[in-house]
Short mmCIF file of C-alpha atoms in Angstrom, two decimals:
data_model
loop_
_atom_site.label_atom_id
_atom_site.label_comp_id
_atom_site.label_asym_id
_atom_site.label_seq_id
_atom_site.Cartn_x
_atom_site.Cartn_y
_atom_site.Cartn_z
CA MET A 1 13.97 14.64 44.72
CA THR A 2 10.23 14.58 45.21
CA ALA A 3 8.23 11.28 45.58
CA GLN A 4 6.68 9.99 42.42
CA ALA A 5 2.80 10.64 42.73
CA ALA A 6 0.80 7.27 42.72
CA LEU A 7 -0.97 6.45 39.78
CA SER A 8 -4.73 7.28 39.43
CA PRO A 9 -7.29 4.42 39.06
CA GLN A 10 -7.52 5.15 35.30
CA ASP A 11 -3.85 5.03 34.89
CA ASN A 12 -3.76 1.82 36.66
CA ILE A 13 -6.59 0.46 33.95
CA LYS A 14 -4.64 1.67 31.15
CA GLN A 15 -1.52 -0.01 32.42
CA ALA A 16 -3.21 -3.47 32.97
CA ILE A 17 -4.60 -3.13 29.26
CA GLN A 18 -1.13 -2.09 27.83
CA THR A 19 0.33 -5.21 29.48
CA GLY A 20 -2.40 -7.59 28.35
CA GLN A 21 -4.04 -8.09 31.70
CA LEU A 22 -7.42 -7.53 30.42
CA GLU A 23 -9.36 -9.31 33.34
CA GLN A 24 -7.55 -7.35 35.78
CA ALA A 25 -8.33 -4.08 33.77
CA LEU A 26 -12.04 -5.01 33.61
CA LYS A 27 -12.09 -5.65 37.17
CA LEU A 28 -10.79 -2.29 37.96
CA VAL A 29 -13.24 -0.52 35.64
CA GLN A 30 -16.48 -2.23 37.16
CA GLN A 31 -14.99 -1.21 40.73
CA GLU A 32 -14.50 2.33 39.62
CA ARG A 33 -17.79 2.61 37.80
CA GLN A 34 -19.73 1.59 40.92
CA ALA A 35 -18.82 4.85 42.35
CA ALA A 36 -19.03 6.82 38.87
CA PRO A 37 -21.39 4.72 36.75
CA LYS A 38 -21.63 7.50 34.11
CA ASP A 39 -18.05 8.39 34.09
CA LEU A 40 -17.06 8.66 30.22
CA GLN A 41 -13.67 7.78 30.42
CA LEU A 42 -14.47 4.61 32.12
CA ARG A 43 -17.16 3.62 29.91
CA PHE A 44 -14.84 4.19 26.89
CA LEU A 45 -12.11 2.09 28.56
CA GLU A 46 -14.77 -0.87 29.18
CA GLY A 47 -15.40 -0.72 25.61
CA VAL A 48 -11.70 -0.89 24.52
CA ILE A 49 -11.30 -3.89 27.00
CA GLN A 50 -14.52 -5.69 25.36
CA ALA A 51 -12.95 -5.03 21.89
CA GLN A 52 -9.56 -6.48 22.82
CA GLN A 53 -11.07 -9.64 24.56
CA GLY A 54 -12.92 -10.45 21.33
CA GLN A 55 -16.39 -9.48 22.77
CA THR A 56 -17.21 -7.35 19.61
CA ASP A 57 -20.87 -7.09 20.02
CA LYS A 58 -20.60 -6.10 23.57
CA ALA A 59 -18.00 -3.41 22.50
CA ILE A 60 -20.26 -2.20 19.69
CA ASP A 61 -23.28 -1.64 22.10
CA THR A 62 -20.90 -0.01 24.64
CA PHE A 63 -19.70 2.49 22.16
CA LYS A 64 -22.97 2.95 20.44
CA LYS A 65 -24.47 4.10 23.93
CA LEU A 66 -21.53 6.48 24.30
CA THR A 67 -22.12 8.14 20.98
CA GLU A 68 -26.13 8.58 21.78
CA SER A 69 -25.33 10.39 25.22
CA ASN A 70 -22.17 12.08 23.55
CA PRO A 71 -22.69 12.84 19.89
CA ASP A 72 -19.32 14.62 19.52
CA LEU A 73 -17.35 11.77 20.66
CA SER A 74 -15.18 10.86 17.76
CA GLU A 75 -13.00 8.23 19.30
CA ALA A 76 -16.03 6.25 19.89
CA TYR A 77 -17.27 6.77 16.35
CA ASN A 78 -13.92 5.50 14.97
CA ASN A 79 -13.83 2.50 17.18
CA LEU A 80 -17.34 1.57 16.10
CA GLY A 81 -16.12 1.94 12.31
CA VAL A 82 -13.12 -0.43 13.27
CA LEU A 83 -15.58 -3.07 14.84
CA TYR A 84 -18.09 -2.99 12.39
CA ALA A 85 -15.16 -3.60 9.69
CA SER A 86 -14.09 -6.76 11.71
CA LYS A 87 -17.51 -8.22 11.16
CA GLY A 88 -17.27 -7.27 7.46
CA LYS A 89 -20.10 -4.57 7.61
CA LEU A 90 -18.11 -1.90 5.76
CA GLU A 91 -20.81 0.39 4.89
CA GLU A 92 -21.84 0.63 8.68
CA SER A 93 -17.94 1.46 9.25
CA ARG A 94 -17.88 4.04 6.62
CA ALA A 95 -20.96 5.69 8.09
CA ASN A 96 -19.33 5.73 11.55
CA LEU A 97 -15.81 6.88 10.36
CA GLU A 98 -17.57 9.82 8.40
CA LYS A 99 -19.27 10.80 11.92
CA ALA A 100 -16.02 10.84 13.36
CA LEU A 101 -14.64 13.22 10.76
CA LEU A 102 -17.66 15.35 11.21
CA THR A 103 -16.87 15.95 14.70
CA HIS A 104 -13.07 16.44 14.33
CA PRO A 105 -12.19 17.05 10.57
CA SER A 106 -8.45 16.93 11.14
CA TYR A 107 -8.69 13.52 12.99
CA ALA A 108 -5.64 11.69 11.45
CA ALA A 109 -6.57 8.08 12.68
CA ALA A 110 -9.99 8.35 11.42
CA HIS A 111 -8.88 9.51 8.19
CA ARG A 112 -6.59 6.68 7.68
CA ASN A 113 -9.16 4.33 8.86
CA LEU A 114 -11.79 5.61 6.33
CA SER A 115 -9.32 5.62 3.57
CA ASP A 116 -8.85 1.78 3.99
CA ILE A 117 -12.56 1.16 4.18
CA GLN A 118 -13.20 3.11 1.02
CA SER A 119 -10.44 1.25 -0.79
CA GLN A 120 -11.79 -2.04 0.20
CA LEU A 121 -15.49 -1.07 -0.83
CA ALA A 122 -13.83 -0.14 -4.12
CA LYS A 123 -12.16 -3.53 -4.37
CA GLN A 124 -15.57 -5.37 -3.64
CA THR A 125 -17.43 -3.34 -6.20
CA TYR A 126 -14.46 -4.30 -8.60
CA ALA A 127 -14.64 -7.79 -7.65
CA LYS A 128 -18.28 -8.07 -8.30
CA ALA A 129 -17.94 -6.65 -11.70
CA LEU A 130 -15.57 -9.26 -12.56
CA GLN A 131 -17.12 -12.17 -10.66
CA VAL A 132 -13.96 -13.17 -9.04
CA ASP A 133 -13.53 -15.38 -5.81
CA SER A 134 -15.55 -14.32 -2.88
CA LYS A 135 -12.31 -14.52 -0.65
CA VAL A 136 -11.10 -11.33 -2.37
CA LYS A 137 -14.47 -9.64 -1.69
CA ASN A 138 -14.67 -10.21 2.02
CA SER A 139 -11.03 -9.63 2.96
CA THR A 140 -10.98 -7.84 6.19
CA PRO A 141 -9.30 -4.22 6.36
CA GLN A 142 -6.75 -3.68 9.05
CA LEU A 143 -7.82 -0.63 11.08
CA THR A 144 -6.57 1.31 14.15
CA LEU A 145 -8.55 0.80 17.36
CA LEU A 146 -8.30 3.86 19.78
CA GLY A 147 -7.35 3.00 23.28
CA SER A 148 -8.16 6.20 25.03
CA MET A 149 -9.64 9.62 24.62
CA ASP A 150 -7.10 12.46 24.25
CA PRO A 151 -8.26 15.42 22.19
CA SER A 152 -4.80 17.36 22.81
CA LYS A 153 -2.80 14.53 21.09
CA ARG A 154 -4.93 14.24 17.86
CA ALA A 155 -2.65 14.66 15.11
CA PRO A 156 -3.69 16.78 12.19
CA ALA A 157 -4.36 14.79 9.09
CA GLN A 158 -1.76 15.54 6.24
CA ALA A 159 -3.48 17.25 3.45
CA THR A 160 -3.66 15.63 0.18
CA ALA A 161 -2.70 17.84 -2.89
CA PRO A 162 -5.76 17.59 -5.33
CA THR A 163 -4.79 16.00 -8.21
CA ALA A 164 -4.47 18.22 -11.24
CA PRO A 165 -6.77 17.60 -14.13
CA VAL A 166 -5.20 15.96 -17.10
CA ALA A 167 -5.51 17.72 -20.29
CA VAL A 168 -6.89 15.88 -23.16
CA ALA A 169 -5.36 16.94 -26.56
CA PRO A 170 -8.22 17.32 -29.07
CA ALA A 171 -8.26 14.69 -31.86
CA ALA A 172 -6.42 15.81 -34.94
CA THR A 173 -8.60 16.84 -37.81
CA PRO A 174 -8.12 14.42 -40.58
CA VAL A 175 -6.38 15.66 -43.55
CA ALA A 176 -8.31 15.11 -46.97
CA PRO A 177 -5.60 13.09 -49.27
CA GLN A 178 -4.45 15.22 -52.00
CA SER A 179 -5.43 14.20 -55.56
CA PRO A 180 -2.40 12.86 -57.54
CA ALA A 181 -1.05 15.72 -59.83
CA PRO A 182 -2.15 15.11 -63.27
CA GLU A 183 0.46 13.71 -65.55
CA ALA A 184 2.56 16.45 -67.56
CA ALA A 185 1.32 16.73 -70.97
CA LYS A 186 3.74 14.54 -73.47
CA PRO A 187 5.53 17.20 -75.58
CA ALA A 188 4.29 17.00 -79.28
CA ALA A 189 6.43 15.30 -81.85
CA VAL A 190 8.70 18.02 -83.71
CA ALA A 191 8.07 17.50 -87.31
CA PRO A 192 11.35 17.14 -89.43
CA VAL A 193 12.00 20.33 -91.40
CA ALA A 194 12.40 20.01 -94.80
CA VAL A 195 15.71 21.42 -96.29
CA THR A 196 15.90 22.73 -99.87
CA PRO A 197 19.30 21.84 -101.47
CA ASN A 198 21.05 24.65 -102.84
CA PRO A 199 21.42 24.49 -106.64
CA ALA A 200 24.68 25.82 -106.61
CA ALA A 201 26.21 23.19 -104.09
CA ALA A 202 24.27 20.31 -105.34
CA ALA A 203 27.06 19.40 -107.74
CA THR A 204 29.65 19.02 -104.81
CA THR A 205 27.66 18.54 -101.92
CA THR A 206 25.81 15.20 -101.14
CA PRO A 207 22.40 16.07 -99.52
CA THR A 208 22.35 15.34 -95.98
CA THR A 209 19.58 13.02 -94.55
CA PRO A 210 17.86 14.06 -91.66
CA THR A 211 18.91 12.34 -88.64
CA ALA A 212 15.80 10.81 -86.45
CA ALA A 213 15.70 12.11 -82.76
CA LYS A 214 16.79 9.51 -80.29
CA PRO A 215 13.93 8.46 -77.72
CA ALA A 216 14.34 9.43 -74.12
CA ALA A 217 15.88 6.97 -72.10
CA ALA A 218 13.42 5.05 -69.81
CA ALA A 219 13.69 5.84 -65.95
CA PRO A 220 15.42 2.99 -64.15
CA VAL A 221 12.75 0.86 -62.01
CA ALA A 222 13.65 0.45 -58.41
CA VAL A 223 14.08 -3.08 -57.40
CA VAL A 224 13.05 -4.02 -53.75
CA PRO A 225 15.00 -6.77 -52.32
CA THR A 226 12.80 -9.42 -50.89
CA PRO A 227 13.60 -9.47 -47.02
CA ILE A 228 15.04 -12.71 -45.71
CA ALA A 229 13.43 -14.01 -42.89
CA THR A 230 16.07 -14.18 -39.76
CA PRO A 231 15.53 -16.88 -37.46
CA LYS A 232 14.72 -15.67 -33.82
CA PRO A 233 17.31 -16.59 -31.38
CA GLU A 234 16.38 -19.20 -28.91
CA PRO A 235 15.67 -17.89 -25.42
CA LYS A 236 18.72 -18.31 -23.45
CA LYS A 237 18.40 -20.48 -20.25
CA ASP A 238 19.74 -17.64 -18.08
CA ASP A 239 16.45 -15.52 -19.17
CA ALA A 240 14.21 -17.53 -16.98
CA GLN A 241 16.67 -17.22 -14.02
CA GLN A 242 16.67 -13.56 -14.53
CA LYS A 243 13.01 -13.36 -14.53
CA GLN A 244 12.54 -15.30 -11.59
CA ALA A 245 15.27 -13.27 -9.71
CA LYS A 246 13.32 -10.18 -10.36
CA VAL A 247 10.09 -11.63 -9.22
CA ASP A 248 11.68 -12.83 -6.02
CA ASN A 249 13.36 -9.19 -5.69
CA THR A 250 9.84 -7.82 -5.76
CA ASP A 251 8.28 -10.32 -3.52
CA VAL A 252 10.95 -9.84 -0.86
CA ARG A 253 10.28 -5.86 -1.00
CA ASN A 254 6.49 -6.40 -0.56
CA ALA A 255 7.11 -8.73 2.36
CA VAL A 256 9.10 -6.17 4.00
CA LEU A 257 6.58 -3.47 3.17
CA ALA A 258 3.81 -5.50 4.49
CA TRP A 259 5.73 -6.42 7.75
CA ALA A 260 6.33 -2.55 8.26
CA LYS A 261 2.54 -1.69 7.64
CA ALA A 262 1.58 -4.62 10.21
CA TRP A 263 3.90 -2.99 12.79
CA SER A 264 2.50 0.46 12.19
CA GLN A 265 -1.19 -0.85 12.38
CA LYS A 266 -0.12 -2.77 15.57
CA ASP A 267 -1.51 -5.64 13.94
CA MET A 268 0.18 -8.55 15.90
CA THR A 269 -1.12 -11.68 14.07
CA ARG A 270 0.44 -10.19 10.79
CA TYR A 271 3.49 -8.82 12.36
CA LEU A 272 4.42 -12.17 14.18
CA GLY A 273 3.45 -13.98 11.15
CA ALA A 274 6.14 -12.36 9.12
CA TYR A 275 8.82 -14.24 11.08
CA ALA A 276 9.72 -17.80 10.15
CA SER A 277 9.51 -20.51 12.62
CA SER A 278 13.20 -20.72 12.67
CA PHE A 279 13.70 -17.22 13.71
CA THR A 280 15.39 -17.28 17.14
CA PRO A 281 15.82 -13.93 18.96
CA ASP A 282 18.93 -13.25 20.74
CA LYS A 283 19.26 -14.20 24.64
CA MET A 284 15.59 -15.16 25.06
CA SER A 285 13.26 -17.72 23.96
CA ARG A 286 10.75 -17.19 20.94
CA ALA A 287 7.73 -17.20 23.26
CA LYS A 288 9.30 -14.69 25.68
CA TRP A 289 10.28 -12.53 22.72
CA GLU A 290 6.65 -12.54 21.38
CA SER A 291 5.27 -11.59 24.62
CA ASP A 292 7.76 -8.73 24.87
CA ARG A 293 7.05 -7.52 21.41
CA ARG A 294 3.23 -7.73 21.98
CA ALA A 295 3.38 -5.77 25.29
CA ARG A 296 5.68 -2.87 23.68
CA ILE A 297 3.50 -2.62 20.46
CA VAL A 298 0.16 -2.72 21.87
CA SER A 299 1.00 -0.43 24.68
CA LYS A 300 1.78 2.57 21.95
CA LYS A 301 -1.02 4.97 21.17
CA THR A 302 0.56 5.45 17.71
CA ILE A 303 3.30 3.78 15.80
CA SER A 304 4.71 4.69 12.31
CA VAL A 305 7.20 2.49 10.71
CA GLU A 306 8.69 3.59 6.98
CA VAL A 307 11.33 1.73 5.10
CA ASN A 308 13.12 2.86 2.05
CA ASN A 309 16.49 2.96 0.16
CA PHE A 310 16.12 -0.92 -0.29
CA LYS A 311 18.88 -3.25 -1.38
CA VAL A 312 18.00 -6.80 -1.96
CA GLU A 313 20.03 -9.86 -2.75
CA VAL A 314 18.41 -12.73 -3.56
CA SER A 315 20.15 -16.57 -3.82
CA GLY A 316 17.71 -19.40 -4.46
CA ASN A 317 15.12 -19.44 -1.62
CA LYS A 318 17.08 -17.27 0.68
CA ALA A 319 17.45 -13.37 0.53
CA THR A 320 18.95 -10.40 2.49
CA ALA A 321 17.01 -7.14 2.51
CA ARG A 322 18.84 -3.77 3.81
CA PHE A 323 16.95 -0.72 4.10
CA GLN A 324 16.43 2.49 6.12
CA GLN A 325 13.95 2.42 8.88
CA ILE A 326 12.22 5.37 10.29
CA TYR A 327 10.50 4.51 13.39
CA GLU A 328 8.25 7.02 15.34
CA SER A 329 5.86 6.17 18.36
CA ASP A 330 4.37 8.24 21.34
CA ASN A 331 7.59 9.43 22.76
CA PHE A 332 10.40 8.06 20.55
CA LYS A 333 11.54 8.89 17.05
CA GLY A 334 14.69 6.76 15.67
CA ASN A 335 16.52 6.61 12.17
CA SER A 336 18.38 3.28 11.70
CA HIS A 337 19.71 0.92 8.89
CA LYS A 338 18.40 -2.58 9.24
CA THR A 339 19.09 -5.96 7.76
CA LEU A 340 16.48 -8.63 7.50
CA GLU A 341 17.55 -12.19 6.60
CA MET A 342 14.75 -13.94 4.93
CA VAL A 343 13.70 -17.54 3.67
CA LYS A 344 11.09 -18.35 1.02
CA GLN A 345 8.43 -20.86 2.35
CA GLY A 346 5.86 -21.66 -0.13
CA ASP A 347 4.91 -18.47 -1.71
CA HIS A 348 6.10 -16.25 1.27
CA TRP A 349 9.27 -14.59 2.23
CA LEU A 350 9.66 -14.92 6.05
CA ILE A 351 12.33 -13.33 8.44
CA THR A 352 14.92 -15.76 9.96
CA ARG A 353 17.26 -13.04 11.34
CA GLU A 354 16.83 -9.25 12.22
CA THR A 355 19.89 -7.07 13.10
CA VAL A 356 20.24 -3.27 13.18
CA ASN A 357 23.40 -1.69 11.55
#
C-alpha cells in the first residue's frame, strides 16, 4: 500500500468550501494568490466563496474580470447568470447564460439555468399583461451555481425533440341548404262515368247508382310528449369530501416534487423548509442533522433526484406518500423506495418522518 498523497492547496480550498468553512477557504485563496496573483482557478474559487458568503456584488465583479481576460470561460458566464438572477436582473442573467452556451453549446448546467430564466421572463410578461400581483412577477428563479472549473466533466445537454407542427384541418365548406321539394300535384278528380242502361235489362234490373269515391285517410299527426322536468339530485355530502381529498392528493404530490427539485438544485432553504418542525431525525439532534445534510448536499457538484410511481394516502391533515426515488450525484447512483409521512400546516404539506424501504 502506498501512502496517500497530500492534498494540493487548491484541493484544501475546495474541501473547506464543501464543508462550509468559507472564512478558512478565503484565507487559503488569499495566501495562494500572493504567489500566483493571476492564477485562473484561484480567482474562480475566490468568486465562488464570495457568492456563498452573500457578497453578490463582489462575486459579480470577480467573475466579470475573469470573462474579460478569458472570454471562453463558460463557468464564469454561468455563475454571472446565477448571480444576476439572484438580484432580479433577468435580462442580464439571460445574456450571460447565452454567452456560456456560445462557448460550450453542450453545457448542461447552463442549458437548465437558461431554461429557468426564459420561463421566469415569460411569467413576468404574462403577469404584466394580466396586471397581477407584483410578487408573482418578481419571484427569483432557483439556479445552479458552479463551484469549480472542470471541462472534462461537463455533461452534454439532452437533446430536446422538436415539436411536430400540429396540422390544422381546413374549415368545412358550408353546404347550401336544399330547397324543399315541391309538393306533389294533387291528382285530378275522376269524373263519374255515365252508364247507359240496357233497355233489355231495364225491366228486371234496377239501375245502379254510382258510388262516390271515399276520401283518402288523413295522415296521423305525431304528438310530441311534453318533457317533464326532473329535479336535480341534491349534492351528496360525500362529494365535497371527495373533492377535497383529490385536492389534498395533488398538493401532497406537488410538495414531494418541490422537495426533490430543491434537493436537486442544492437549494438548502427550500429543502430544509420542506420538513416540519416536528420532524426528528434518528439518533441525532435536528441541528446536527441539518448541518450534516447541508455539508453532504452542498459538497456535490451535481445532484439529480427523480421521483415516480406515486401512491398517496390522505387522512384529514395527515398523509403518507410512497414512491420510487432515483438519486444520482458525482460518484453515486441509487434506486430505492421511500416513504414520507406528512402533515398539513396551513396551506403546506410538510415532512414529519422519512424512511427508506
